[in-house]
JSON list of C-alpha atoms and ligand atoms in Angstrom, two decimals:
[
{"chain": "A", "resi": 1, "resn": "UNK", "atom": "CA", "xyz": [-39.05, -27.54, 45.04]},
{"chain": "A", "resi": 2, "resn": "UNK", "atom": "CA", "xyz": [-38.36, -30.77, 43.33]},
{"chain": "A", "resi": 3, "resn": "UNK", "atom": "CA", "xyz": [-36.27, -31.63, 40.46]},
{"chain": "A", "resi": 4, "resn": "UNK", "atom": "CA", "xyz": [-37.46, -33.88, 37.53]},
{"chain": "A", "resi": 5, "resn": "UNK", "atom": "CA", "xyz": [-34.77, -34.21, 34.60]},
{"chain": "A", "resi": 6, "resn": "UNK", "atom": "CA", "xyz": [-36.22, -33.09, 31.39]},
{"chain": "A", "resi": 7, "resn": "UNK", "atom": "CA", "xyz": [-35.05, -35.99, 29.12]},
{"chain": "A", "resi": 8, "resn": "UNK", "atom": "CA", "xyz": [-35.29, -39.01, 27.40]},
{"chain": "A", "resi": 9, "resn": "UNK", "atom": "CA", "xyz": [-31.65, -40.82, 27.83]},
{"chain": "A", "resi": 10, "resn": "UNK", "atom": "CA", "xyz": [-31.63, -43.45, 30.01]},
{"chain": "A", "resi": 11, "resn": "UNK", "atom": "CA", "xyz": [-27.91, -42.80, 30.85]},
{"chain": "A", "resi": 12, "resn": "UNK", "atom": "CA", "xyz": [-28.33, -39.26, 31.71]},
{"chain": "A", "resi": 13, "resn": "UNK", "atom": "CA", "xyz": [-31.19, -40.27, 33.76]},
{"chain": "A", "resi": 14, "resn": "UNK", "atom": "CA", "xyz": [-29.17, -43.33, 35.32]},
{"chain": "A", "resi": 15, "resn": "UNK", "atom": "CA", "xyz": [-26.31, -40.61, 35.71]},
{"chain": "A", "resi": 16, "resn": "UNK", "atom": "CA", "xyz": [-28.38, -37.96, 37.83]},
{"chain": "A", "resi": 17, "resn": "UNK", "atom": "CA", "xyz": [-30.64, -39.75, 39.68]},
{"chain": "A", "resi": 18, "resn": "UNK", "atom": "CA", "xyz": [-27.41, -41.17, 41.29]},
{"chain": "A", "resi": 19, "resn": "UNK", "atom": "CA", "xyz": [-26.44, -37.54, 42.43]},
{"chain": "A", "resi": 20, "resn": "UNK", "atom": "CA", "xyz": [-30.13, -37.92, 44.78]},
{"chain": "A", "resi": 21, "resn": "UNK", "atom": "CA", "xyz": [-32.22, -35.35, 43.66]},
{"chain": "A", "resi": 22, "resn": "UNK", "atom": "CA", "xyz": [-33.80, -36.55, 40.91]},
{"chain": "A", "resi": 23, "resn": "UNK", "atom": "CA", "xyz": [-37.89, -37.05, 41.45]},
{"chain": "A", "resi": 24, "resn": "UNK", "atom": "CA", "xyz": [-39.46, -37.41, 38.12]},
{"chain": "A", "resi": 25, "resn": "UNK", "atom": "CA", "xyz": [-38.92, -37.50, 34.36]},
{"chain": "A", "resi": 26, "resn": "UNK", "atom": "CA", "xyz": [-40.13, -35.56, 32.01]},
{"chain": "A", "resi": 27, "resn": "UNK", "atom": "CA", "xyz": [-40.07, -36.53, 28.25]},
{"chain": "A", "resi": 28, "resn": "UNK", "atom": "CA", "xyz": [-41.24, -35.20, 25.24]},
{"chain": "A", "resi": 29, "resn": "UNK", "atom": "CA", "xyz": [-41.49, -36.08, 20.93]},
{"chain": "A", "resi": 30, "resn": "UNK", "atom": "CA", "xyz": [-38.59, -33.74, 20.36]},
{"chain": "A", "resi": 31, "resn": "UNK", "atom": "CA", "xyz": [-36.36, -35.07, 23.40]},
{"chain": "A", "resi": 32, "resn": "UNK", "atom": "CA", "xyz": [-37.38, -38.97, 21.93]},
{"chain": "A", "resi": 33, "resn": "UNK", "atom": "CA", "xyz": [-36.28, -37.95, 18.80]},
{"chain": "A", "resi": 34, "resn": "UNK", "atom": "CA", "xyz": [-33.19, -36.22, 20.08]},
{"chain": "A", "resi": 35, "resn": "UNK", "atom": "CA", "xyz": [-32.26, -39.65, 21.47]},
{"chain": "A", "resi": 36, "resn": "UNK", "atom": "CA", "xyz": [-32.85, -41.49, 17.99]},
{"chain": "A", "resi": 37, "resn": "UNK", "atom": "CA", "xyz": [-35.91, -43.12, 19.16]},
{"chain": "A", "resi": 38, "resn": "UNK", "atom": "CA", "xyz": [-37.78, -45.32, 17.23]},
{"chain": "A", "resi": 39, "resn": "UNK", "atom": "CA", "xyz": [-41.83, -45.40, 17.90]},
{"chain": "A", "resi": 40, "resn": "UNK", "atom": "CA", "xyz": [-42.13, -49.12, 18.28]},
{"chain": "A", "resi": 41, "resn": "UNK", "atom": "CA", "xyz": [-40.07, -48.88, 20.89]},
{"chain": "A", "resi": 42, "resn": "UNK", "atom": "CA", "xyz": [-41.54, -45.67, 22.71]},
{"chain": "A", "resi": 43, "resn": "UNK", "atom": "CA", "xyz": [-43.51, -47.50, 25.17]},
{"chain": "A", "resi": 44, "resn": "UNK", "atom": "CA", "xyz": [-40.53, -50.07, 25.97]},
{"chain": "A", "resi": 45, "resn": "UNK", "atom": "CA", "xyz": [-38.50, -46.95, 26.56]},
{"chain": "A", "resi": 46, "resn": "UNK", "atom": "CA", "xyz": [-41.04, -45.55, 28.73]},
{"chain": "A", "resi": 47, "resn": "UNK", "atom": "CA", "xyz": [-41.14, -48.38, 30.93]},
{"chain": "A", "resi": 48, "resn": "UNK", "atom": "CA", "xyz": [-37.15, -48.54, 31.09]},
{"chain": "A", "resi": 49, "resn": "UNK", "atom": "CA", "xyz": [-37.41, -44.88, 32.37]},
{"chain": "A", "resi": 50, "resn": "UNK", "atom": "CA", "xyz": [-39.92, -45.56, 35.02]},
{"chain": "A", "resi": 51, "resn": "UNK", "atom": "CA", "xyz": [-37.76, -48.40, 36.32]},
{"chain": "A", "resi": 52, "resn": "UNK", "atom": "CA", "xyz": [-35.15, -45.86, 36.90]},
{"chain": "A", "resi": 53, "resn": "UNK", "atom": "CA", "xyz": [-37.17, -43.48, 38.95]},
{"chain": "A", "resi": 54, "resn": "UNK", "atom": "CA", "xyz": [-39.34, -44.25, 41.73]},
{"chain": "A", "resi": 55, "resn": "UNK", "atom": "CA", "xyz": [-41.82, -40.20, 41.10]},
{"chain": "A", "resi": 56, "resn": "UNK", "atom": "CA", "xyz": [-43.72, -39.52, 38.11]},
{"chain": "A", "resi": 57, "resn": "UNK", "atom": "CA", "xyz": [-42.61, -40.05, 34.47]},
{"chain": "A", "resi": 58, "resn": "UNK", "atom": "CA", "xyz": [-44.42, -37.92, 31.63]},
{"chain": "A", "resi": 59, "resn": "UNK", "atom": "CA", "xyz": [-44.65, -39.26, 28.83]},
{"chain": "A", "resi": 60, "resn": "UNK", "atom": "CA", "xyz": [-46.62, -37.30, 25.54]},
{"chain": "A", "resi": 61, "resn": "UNK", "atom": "CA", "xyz": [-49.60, -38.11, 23.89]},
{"chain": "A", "resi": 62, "resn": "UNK", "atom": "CA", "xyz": [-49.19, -37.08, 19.93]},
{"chain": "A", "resi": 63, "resn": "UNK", "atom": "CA", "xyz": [-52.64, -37.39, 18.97]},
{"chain": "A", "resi": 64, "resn": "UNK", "atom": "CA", "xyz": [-54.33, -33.96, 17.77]},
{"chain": "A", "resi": 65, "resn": "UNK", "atom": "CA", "xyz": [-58.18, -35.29, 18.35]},
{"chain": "A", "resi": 66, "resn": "UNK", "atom": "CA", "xyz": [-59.47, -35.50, 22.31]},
{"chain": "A", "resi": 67, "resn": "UNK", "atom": "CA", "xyz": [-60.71, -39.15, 21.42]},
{"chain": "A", "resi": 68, "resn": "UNK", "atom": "CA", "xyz": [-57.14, -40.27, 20.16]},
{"chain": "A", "resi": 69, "resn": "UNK", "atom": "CA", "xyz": [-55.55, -38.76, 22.77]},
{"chain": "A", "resi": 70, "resn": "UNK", "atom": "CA", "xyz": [-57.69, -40.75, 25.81]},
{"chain": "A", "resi": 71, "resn": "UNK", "atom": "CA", "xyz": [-56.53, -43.53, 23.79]},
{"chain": "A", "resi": 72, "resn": "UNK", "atom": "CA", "xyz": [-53.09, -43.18, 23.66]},
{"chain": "A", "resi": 73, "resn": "UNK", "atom": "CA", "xyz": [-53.38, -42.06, 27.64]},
{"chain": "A", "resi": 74, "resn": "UNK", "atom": "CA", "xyz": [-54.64, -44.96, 29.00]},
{"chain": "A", "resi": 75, "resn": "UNK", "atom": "CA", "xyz": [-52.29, -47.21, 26.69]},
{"chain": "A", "resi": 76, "resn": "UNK", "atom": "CA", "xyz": [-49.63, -44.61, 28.16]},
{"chain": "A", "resi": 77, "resn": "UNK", "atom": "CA", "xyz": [-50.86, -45.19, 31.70]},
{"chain": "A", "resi": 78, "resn": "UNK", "atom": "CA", "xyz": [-50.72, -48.62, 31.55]},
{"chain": "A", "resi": 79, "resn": "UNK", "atom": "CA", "xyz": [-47.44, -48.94, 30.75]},
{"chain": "A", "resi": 80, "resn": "UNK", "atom": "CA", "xyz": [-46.48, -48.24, 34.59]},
{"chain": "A", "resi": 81, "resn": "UNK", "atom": "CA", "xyz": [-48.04, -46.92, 38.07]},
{"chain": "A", "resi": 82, "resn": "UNK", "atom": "CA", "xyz": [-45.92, -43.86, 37.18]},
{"chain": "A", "resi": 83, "resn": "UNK", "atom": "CA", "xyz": [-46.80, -42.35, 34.28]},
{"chain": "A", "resi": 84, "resn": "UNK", "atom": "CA", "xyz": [-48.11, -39.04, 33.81]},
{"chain": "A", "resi": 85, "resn": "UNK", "atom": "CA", "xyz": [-49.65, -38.86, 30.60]},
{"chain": "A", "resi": 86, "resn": "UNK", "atom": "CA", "xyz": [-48.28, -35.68, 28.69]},
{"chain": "A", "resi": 87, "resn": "UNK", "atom": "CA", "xyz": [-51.05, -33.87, 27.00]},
{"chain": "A", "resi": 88, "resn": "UNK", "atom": "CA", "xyz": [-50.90, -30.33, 25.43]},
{"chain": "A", "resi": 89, "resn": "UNK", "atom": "CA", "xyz": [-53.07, -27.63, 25.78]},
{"chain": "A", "resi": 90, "resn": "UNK", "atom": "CA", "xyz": [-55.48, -27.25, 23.65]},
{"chain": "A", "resi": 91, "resn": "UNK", "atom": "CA", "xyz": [-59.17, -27.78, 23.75]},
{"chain": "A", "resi": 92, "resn": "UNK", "atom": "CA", "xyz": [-59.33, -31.35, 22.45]},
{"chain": "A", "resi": 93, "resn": "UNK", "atom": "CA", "xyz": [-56.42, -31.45, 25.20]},
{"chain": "A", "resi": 94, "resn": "UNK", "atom": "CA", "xyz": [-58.64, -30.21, 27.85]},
{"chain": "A", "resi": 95, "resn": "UNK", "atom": "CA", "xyz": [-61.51, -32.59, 26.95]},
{"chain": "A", "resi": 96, "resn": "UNK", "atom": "CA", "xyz": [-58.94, -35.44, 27.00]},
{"chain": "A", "resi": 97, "resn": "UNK", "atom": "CA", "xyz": [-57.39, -34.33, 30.41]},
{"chain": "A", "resi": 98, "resn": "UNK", "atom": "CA", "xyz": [-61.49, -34.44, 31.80]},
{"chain": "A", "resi": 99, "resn": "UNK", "atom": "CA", "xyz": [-62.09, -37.84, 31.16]},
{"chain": "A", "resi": 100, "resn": "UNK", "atom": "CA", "xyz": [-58.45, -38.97, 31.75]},
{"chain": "A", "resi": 101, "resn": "UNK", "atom": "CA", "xyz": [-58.73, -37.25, 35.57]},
{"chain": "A", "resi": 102, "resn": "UNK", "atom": "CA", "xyz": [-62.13, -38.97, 35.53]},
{"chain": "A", "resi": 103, "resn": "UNK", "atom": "CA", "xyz": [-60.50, -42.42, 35.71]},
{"chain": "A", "resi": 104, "resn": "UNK", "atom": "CA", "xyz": [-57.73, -41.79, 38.08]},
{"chain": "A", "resi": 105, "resn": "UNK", "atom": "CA", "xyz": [-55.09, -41.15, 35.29]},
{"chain": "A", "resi": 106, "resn": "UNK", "atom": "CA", "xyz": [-52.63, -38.26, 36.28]},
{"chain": "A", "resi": 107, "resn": "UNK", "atom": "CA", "xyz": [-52.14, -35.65, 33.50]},
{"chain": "A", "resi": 108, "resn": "UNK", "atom": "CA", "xyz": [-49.48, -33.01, 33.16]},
{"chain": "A", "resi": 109, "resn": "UNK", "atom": "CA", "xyz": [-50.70, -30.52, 30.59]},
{"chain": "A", "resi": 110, "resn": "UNK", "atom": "CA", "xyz": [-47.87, -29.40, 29.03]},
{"chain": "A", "resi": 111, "resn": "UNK", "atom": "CA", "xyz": [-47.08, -26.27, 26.57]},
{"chain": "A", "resi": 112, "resn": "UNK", "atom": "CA", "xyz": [-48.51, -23.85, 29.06]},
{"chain": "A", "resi": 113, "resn": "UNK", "atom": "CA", "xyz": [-48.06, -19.93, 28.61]},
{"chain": "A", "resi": 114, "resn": "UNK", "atom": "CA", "xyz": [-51.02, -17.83, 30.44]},
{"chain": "A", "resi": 115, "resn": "UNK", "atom": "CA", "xyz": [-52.75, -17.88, 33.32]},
{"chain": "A", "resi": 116, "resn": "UNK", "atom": "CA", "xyz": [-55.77, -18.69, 31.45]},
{"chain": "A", "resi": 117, "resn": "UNK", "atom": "CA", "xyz": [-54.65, -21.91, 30.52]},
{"chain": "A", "resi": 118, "resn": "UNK", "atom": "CA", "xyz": [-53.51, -23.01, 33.40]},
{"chain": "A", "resi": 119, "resn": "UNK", "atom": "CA", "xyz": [-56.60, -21.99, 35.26]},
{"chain": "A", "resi": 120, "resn": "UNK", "atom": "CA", "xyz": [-58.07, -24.21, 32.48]},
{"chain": "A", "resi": 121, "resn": "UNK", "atom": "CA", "xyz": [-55.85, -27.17, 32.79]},
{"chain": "A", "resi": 122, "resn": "UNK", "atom": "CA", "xyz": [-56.48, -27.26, 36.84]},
{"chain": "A", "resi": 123, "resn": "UNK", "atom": "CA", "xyz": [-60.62, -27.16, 36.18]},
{"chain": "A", "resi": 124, "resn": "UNK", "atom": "CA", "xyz": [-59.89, -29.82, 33.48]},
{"chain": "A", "resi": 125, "resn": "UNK", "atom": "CA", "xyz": [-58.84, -31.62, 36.09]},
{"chain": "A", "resi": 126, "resn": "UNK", "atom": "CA", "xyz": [-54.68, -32.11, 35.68]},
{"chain": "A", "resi": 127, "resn": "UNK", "atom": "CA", "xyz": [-52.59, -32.78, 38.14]},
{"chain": "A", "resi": 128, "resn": "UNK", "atom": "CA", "xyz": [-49.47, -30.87, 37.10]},
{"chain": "A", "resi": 129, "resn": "UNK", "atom": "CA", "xyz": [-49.47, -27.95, 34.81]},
{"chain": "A", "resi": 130, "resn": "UNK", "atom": "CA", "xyz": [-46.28, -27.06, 33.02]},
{"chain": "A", "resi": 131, "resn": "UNK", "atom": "CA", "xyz": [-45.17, -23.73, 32.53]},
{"chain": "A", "resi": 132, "resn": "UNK", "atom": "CA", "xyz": [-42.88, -23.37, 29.75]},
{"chain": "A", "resi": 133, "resn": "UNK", "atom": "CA", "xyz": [-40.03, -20.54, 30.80]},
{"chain": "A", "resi": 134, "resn": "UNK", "atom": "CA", "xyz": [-37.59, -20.40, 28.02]},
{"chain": "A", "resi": 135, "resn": "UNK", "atom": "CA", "xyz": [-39.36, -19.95, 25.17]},
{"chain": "A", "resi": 136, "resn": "UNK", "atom": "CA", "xyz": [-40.65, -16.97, 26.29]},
{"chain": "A", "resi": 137, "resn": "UNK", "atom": "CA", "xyz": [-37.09, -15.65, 26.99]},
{"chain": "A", "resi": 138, "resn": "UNK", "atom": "CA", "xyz": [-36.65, -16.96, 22.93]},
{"chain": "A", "resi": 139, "resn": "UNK", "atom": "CA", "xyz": [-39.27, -14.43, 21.37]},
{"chain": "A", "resi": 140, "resn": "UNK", "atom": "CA", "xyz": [-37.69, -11.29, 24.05]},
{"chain": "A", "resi": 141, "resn": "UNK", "atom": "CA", "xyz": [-40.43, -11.60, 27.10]},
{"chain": "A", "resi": 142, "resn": "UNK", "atom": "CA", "xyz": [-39.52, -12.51, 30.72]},
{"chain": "A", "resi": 143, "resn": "UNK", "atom": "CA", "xyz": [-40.66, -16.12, 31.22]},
{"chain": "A", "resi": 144, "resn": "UNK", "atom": "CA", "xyz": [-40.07, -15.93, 35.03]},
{"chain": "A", "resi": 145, "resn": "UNK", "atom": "CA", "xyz": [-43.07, -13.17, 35.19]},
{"chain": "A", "resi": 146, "resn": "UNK", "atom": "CA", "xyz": [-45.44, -15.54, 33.54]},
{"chain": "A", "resi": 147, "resn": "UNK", "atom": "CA", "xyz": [-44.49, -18.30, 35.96]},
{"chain": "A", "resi": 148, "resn": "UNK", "atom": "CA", "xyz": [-44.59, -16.43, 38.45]},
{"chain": "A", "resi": 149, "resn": "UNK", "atom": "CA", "xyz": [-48.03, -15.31, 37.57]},
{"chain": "A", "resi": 150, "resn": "UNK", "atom": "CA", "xyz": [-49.01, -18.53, 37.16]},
{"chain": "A", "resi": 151, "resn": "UNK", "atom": "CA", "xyz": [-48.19, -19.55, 40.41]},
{"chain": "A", "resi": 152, "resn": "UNK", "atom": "CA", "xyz": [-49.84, -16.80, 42.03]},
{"chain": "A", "resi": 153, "resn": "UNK", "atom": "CA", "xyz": [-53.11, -17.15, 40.01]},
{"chain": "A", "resi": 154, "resn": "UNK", "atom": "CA", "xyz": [-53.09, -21.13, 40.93]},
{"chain": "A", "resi": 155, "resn": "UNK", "atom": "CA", "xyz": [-52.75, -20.37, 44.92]},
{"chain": "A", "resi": 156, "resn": "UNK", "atom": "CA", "xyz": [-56.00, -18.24, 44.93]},
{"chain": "A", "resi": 157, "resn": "UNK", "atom": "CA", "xyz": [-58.22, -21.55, 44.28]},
{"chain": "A", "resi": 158, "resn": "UNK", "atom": "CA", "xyz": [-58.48, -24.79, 45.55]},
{"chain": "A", "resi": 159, "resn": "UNK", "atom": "CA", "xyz": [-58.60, -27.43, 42.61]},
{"chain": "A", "resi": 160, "resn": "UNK", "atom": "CA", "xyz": [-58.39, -30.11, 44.60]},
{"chain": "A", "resi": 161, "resn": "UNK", "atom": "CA", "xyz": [-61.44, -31.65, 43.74]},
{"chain": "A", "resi": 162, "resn": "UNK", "atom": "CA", "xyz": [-60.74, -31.20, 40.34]},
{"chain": "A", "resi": 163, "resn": "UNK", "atom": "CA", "xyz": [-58.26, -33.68, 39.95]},
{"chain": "A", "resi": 164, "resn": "UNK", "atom": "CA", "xyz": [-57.58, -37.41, 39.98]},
{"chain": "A", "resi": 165, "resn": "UNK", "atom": "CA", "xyz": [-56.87, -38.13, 43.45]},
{"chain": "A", "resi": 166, "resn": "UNK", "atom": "CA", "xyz": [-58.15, -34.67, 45.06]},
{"chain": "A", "resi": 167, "resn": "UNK", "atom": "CA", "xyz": [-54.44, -34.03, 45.13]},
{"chain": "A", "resi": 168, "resn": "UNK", "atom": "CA", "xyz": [-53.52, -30.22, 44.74]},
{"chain": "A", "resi": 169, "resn": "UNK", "atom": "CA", "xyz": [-52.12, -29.29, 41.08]},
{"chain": "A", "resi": 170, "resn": "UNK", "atom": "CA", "xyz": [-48.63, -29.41, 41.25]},
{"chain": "A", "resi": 171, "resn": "UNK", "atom": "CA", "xyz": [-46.33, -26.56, 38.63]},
{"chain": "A", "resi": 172, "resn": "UNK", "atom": "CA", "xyz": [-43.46, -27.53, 37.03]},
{"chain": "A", "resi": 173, "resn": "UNK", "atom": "CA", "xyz": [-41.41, -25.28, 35.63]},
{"chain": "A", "resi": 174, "resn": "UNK", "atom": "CA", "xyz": [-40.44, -26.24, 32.39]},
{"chain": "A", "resi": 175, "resn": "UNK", "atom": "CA", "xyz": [-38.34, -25.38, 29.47]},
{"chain": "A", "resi": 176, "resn": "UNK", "atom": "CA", "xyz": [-35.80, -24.48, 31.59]},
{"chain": "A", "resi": 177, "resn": "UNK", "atom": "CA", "xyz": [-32.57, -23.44, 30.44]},
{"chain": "A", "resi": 178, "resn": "UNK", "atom": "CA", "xyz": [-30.21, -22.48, 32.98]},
{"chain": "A", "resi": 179, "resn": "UNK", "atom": "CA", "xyz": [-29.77, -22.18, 36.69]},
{"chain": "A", "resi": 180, "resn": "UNK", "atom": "CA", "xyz": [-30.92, -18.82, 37.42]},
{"chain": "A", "resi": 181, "resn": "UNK", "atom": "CA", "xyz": [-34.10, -20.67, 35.94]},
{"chain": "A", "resi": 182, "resn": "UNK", "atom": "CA", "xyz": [-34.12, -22.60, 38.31]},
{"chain": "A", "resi": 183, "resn": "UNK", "atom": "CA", "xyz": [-33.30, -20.45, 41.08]},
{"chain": "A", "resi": 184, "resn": "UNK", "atom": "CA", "xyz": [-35.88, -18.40, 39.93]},
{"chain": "A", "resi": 185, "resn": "UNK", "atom": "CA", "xyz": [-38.89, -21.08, 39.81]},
{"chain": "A", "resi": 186, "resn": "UNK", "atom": "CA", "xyz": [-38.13, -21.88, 43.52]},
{"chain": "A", "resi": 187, "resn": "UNK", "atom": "CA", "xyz": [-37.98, -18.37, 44.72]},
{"chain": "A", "resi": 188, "resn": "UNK", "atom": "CA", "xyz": [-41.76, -18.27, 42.83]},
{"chain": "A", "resi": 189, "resn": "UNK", "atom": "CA", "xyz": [-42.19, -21.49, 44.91]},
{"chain": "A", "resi": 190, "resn": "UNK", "atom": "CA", "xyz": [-42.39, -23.93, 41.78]},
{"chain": "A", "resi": 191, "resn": "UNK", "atom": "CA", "xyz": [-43.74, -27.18, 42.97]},
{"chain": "A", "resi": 192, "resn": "UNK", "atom": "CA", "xyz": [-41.03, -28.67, 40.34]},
{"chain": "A", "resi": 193, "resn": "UNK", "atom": "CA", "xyz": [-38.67, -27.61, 37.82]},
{"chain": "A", "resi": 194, "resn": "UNK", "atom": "CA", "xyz": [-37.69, -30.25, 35.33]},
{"chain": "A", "resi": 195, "resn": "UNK", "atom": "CA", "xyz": [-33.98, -29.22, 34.13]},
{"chain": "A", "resi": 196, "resn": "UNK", "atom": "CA", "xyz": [-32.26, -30.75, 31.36]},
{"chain": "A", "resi": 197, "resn": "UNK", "atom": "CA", "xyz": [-29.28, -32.75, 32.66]},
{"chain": "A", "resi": 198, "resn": "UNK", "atom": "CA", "xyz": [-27.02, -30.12, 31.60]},
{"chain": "A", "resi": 199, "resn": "UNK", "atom": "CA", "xyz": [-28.56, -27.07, 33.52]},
{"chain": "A", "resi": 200, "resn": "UNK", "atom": "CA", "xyz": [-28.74, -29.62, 36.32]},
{"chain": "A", "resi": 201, "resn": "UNK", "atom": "CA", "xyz": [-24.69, -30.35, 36.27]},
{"chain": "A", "resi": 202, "resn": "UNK", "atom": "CA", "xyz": [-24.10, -26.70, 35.94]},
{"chain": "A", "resi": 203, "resn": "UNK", "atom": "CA", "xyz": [-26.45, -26.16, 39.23]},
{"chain": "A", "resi": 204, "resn": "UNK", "atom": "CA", "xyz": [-24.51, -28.27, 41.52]},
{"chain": "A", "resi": 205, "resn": "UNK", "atom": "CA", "xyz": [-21.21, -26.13, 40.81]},
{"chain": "A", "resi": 206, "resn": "UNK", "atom": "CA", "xyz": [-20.18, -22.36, 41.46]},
{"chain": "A", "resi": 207, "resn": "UNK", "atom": "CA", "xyz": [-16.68, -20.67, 41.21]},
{"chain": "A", "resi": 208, "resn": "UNK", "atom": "CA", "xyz": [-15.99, -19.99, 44.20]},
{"chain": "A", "resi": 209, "resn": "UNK", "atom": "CA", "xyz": [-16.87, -23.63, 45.41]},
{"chain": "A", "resi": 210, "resn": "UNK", "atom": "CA", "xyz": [-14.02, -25.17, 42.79]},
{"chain": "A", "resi": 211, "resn": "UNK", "atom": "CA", "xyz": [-11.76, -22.06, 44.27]},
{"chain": "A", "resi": 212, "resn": "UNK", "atom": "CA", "xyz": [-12.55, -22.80, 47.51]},
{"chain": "A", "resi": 213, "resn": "UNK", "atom": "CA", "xyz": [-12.04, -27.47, 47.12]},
{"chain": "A", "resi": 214, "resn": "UNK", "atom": "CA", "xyz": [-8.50, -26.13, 45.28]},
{"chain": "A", "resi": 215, "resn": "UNK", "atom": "CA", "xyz": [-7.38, -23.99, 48.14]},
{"chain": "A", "resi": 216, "resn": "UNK", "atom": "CA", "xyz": [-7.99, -26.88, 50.24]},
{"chain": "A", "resi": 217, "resn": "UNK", "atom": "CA", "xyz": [-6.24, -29.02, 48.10]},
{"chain": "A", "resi": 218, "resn": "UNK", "atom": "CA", "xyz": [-3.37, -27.03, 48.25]},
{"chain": "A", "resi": 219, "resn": "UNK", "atom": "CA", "xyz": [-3.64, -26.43, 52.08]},
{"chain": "A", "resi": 220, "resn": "UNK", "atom": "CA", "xyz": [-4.03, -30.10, 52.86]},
{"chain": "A", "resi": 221, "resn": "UNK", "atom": "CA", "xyz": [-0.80, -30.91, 51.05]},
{"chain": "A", "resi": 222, "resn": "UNK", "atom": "CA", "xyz": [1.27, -28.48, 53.07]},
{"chain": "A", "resi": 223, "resn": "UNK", "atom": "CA", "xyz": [-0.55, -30.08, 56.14]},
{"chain": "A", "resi": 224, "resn": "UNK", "atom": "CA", "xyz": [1.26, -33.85, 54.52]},
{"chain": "A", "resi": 225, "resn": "UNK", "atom": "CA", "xyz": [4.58, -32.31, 54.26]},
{"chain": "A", "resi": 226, "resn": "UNK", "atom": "CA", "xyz": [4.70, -30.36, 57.65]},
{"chain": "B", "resi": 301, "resn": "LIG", "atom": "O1", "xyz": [-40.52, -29.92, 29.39]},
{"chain": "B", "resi": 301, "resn": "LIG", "atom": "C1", "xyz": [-40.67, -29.13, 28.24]},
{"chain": "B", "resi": 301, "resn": "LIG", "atom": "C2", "xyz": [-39.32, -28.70, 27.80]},
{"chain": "B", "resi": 301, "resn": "LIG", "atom": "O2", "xyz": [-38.59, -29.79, 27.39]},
{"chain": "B", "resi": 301, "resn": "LIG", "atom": "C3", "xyz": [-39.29, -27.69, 26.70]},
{"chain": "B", "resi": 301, "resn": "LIG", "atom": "O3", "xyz": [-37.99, -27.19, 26.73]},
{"chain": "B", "resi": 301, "resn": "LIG", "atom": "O4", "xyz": [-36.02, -26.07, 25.89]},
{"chain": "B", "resi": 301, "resn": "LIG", "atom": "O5", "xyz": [-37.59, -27.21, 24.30]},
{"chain": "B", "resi": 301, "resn": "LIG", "atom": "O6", "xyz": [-38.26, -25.09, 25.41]},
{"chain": "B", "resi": 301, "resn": "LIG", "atom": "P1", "xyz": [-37.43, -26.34, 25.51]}
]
């Protein structure tokens, strides 16, 4: 599984792609917003993101008509060769992914919660679907079973020739909130999970590896005063 950081601030995304794991962005209105962003500068801060990681960068079409929103994709997609164009899923959304795929633009289709539409979102031709976990776990449901479902429903079909670049359609887990999220998409076998930067800090640590470094600590200065 790869991680993408589900964000729009350039430090944290400075900050934890220098920890190595970081593959992709993944950005949405509310996370811009959450950042103070301005919308002239949306596509200037797009671009500032995709010089900071090498993978994929999605960034959201807010358009609610299929015609505004291939508009606003290939504006998107020309911003860098790493943009995934964010679109949601809807049926104007579907019709935009089609003729987005069409012309070699990648699209992850984003506010994703049945099996249906993701099946949808793969014919449509996108070439990540996203899966959001958490807000199912918000209104009392297990979001892990509909990934997991997901998941399962995408592996019994080839969409490969559905997409832009007869690539295979890639999940990423998304709305992720903490790290038995996360451990959880990859034991489903998540393609990605995109994990805000604080659910990613919280991943890299455990108890009993900060009791373990102190005994150490303590050990290894006995060791200096033998
Ligand atoms: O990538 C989508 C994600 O940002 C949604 O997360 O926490 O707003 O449900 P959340």
């Amino acid at each position: 599984m790869k991680f993408f950081l589900d964000t729009a601030s350039l430090e944290e995304i400075k900050e934890a792609v220098s920890w190595g794991a970081v593959a992709g962005v993944t950005t949405n209105p509310t996370l811009y917003a959450r950042i103070g962003g301005k919308i002239q500068d949306f596509e200037e801060h797009i671009n500032k993101i995709c010089t900071l990681v090498k993978g994929p960068v999605s960034a959201e079409v807010t358009a609610p008509d299929a015609a505004g929103m291939v508009a606003q994709g290939r504006e998107l997609a020309a911003i860098a060769k790493n943009v995934a164009v964010k679109v949601p899923m809807t049926l104007e959304g579907l019709a935009a992914t089609r003729i987005l795929a069409n012309e070699g633009i990648e699209v992850n289709m984003t506010l994703v919660f049945s099996v249906s539409q993701a099946i949808l979102a793969a014919r449509a031709g996108a070439r990540y679907v996203s899966p959001f976990v958490g807000r199912f776990d918000d209104i009392a449901e297990d979001g892990v079973v509909h990934l997991v479902n997901i998941i399962i429903a995408l592996g019994n079909y080839d969409f490969s020739n559905d997409g832009p670049k007869g690539e295979r359609i890639e999940v990423i887990a998304a709305s992720i909130r903490n790290p038995s999220h996360v451990s959880q998409a990859a034991l489903a076998g998540a393609d990605i999970a995109t994990v805000p930067f604080g659910v990613l800090k919280k991943c890299a640590t455990h108890p009993l590896t900060t009791n373990g470094l102190a005994a150490f600590e303590a050990d290894w200065e006995k060791v200096k005063q033998a």
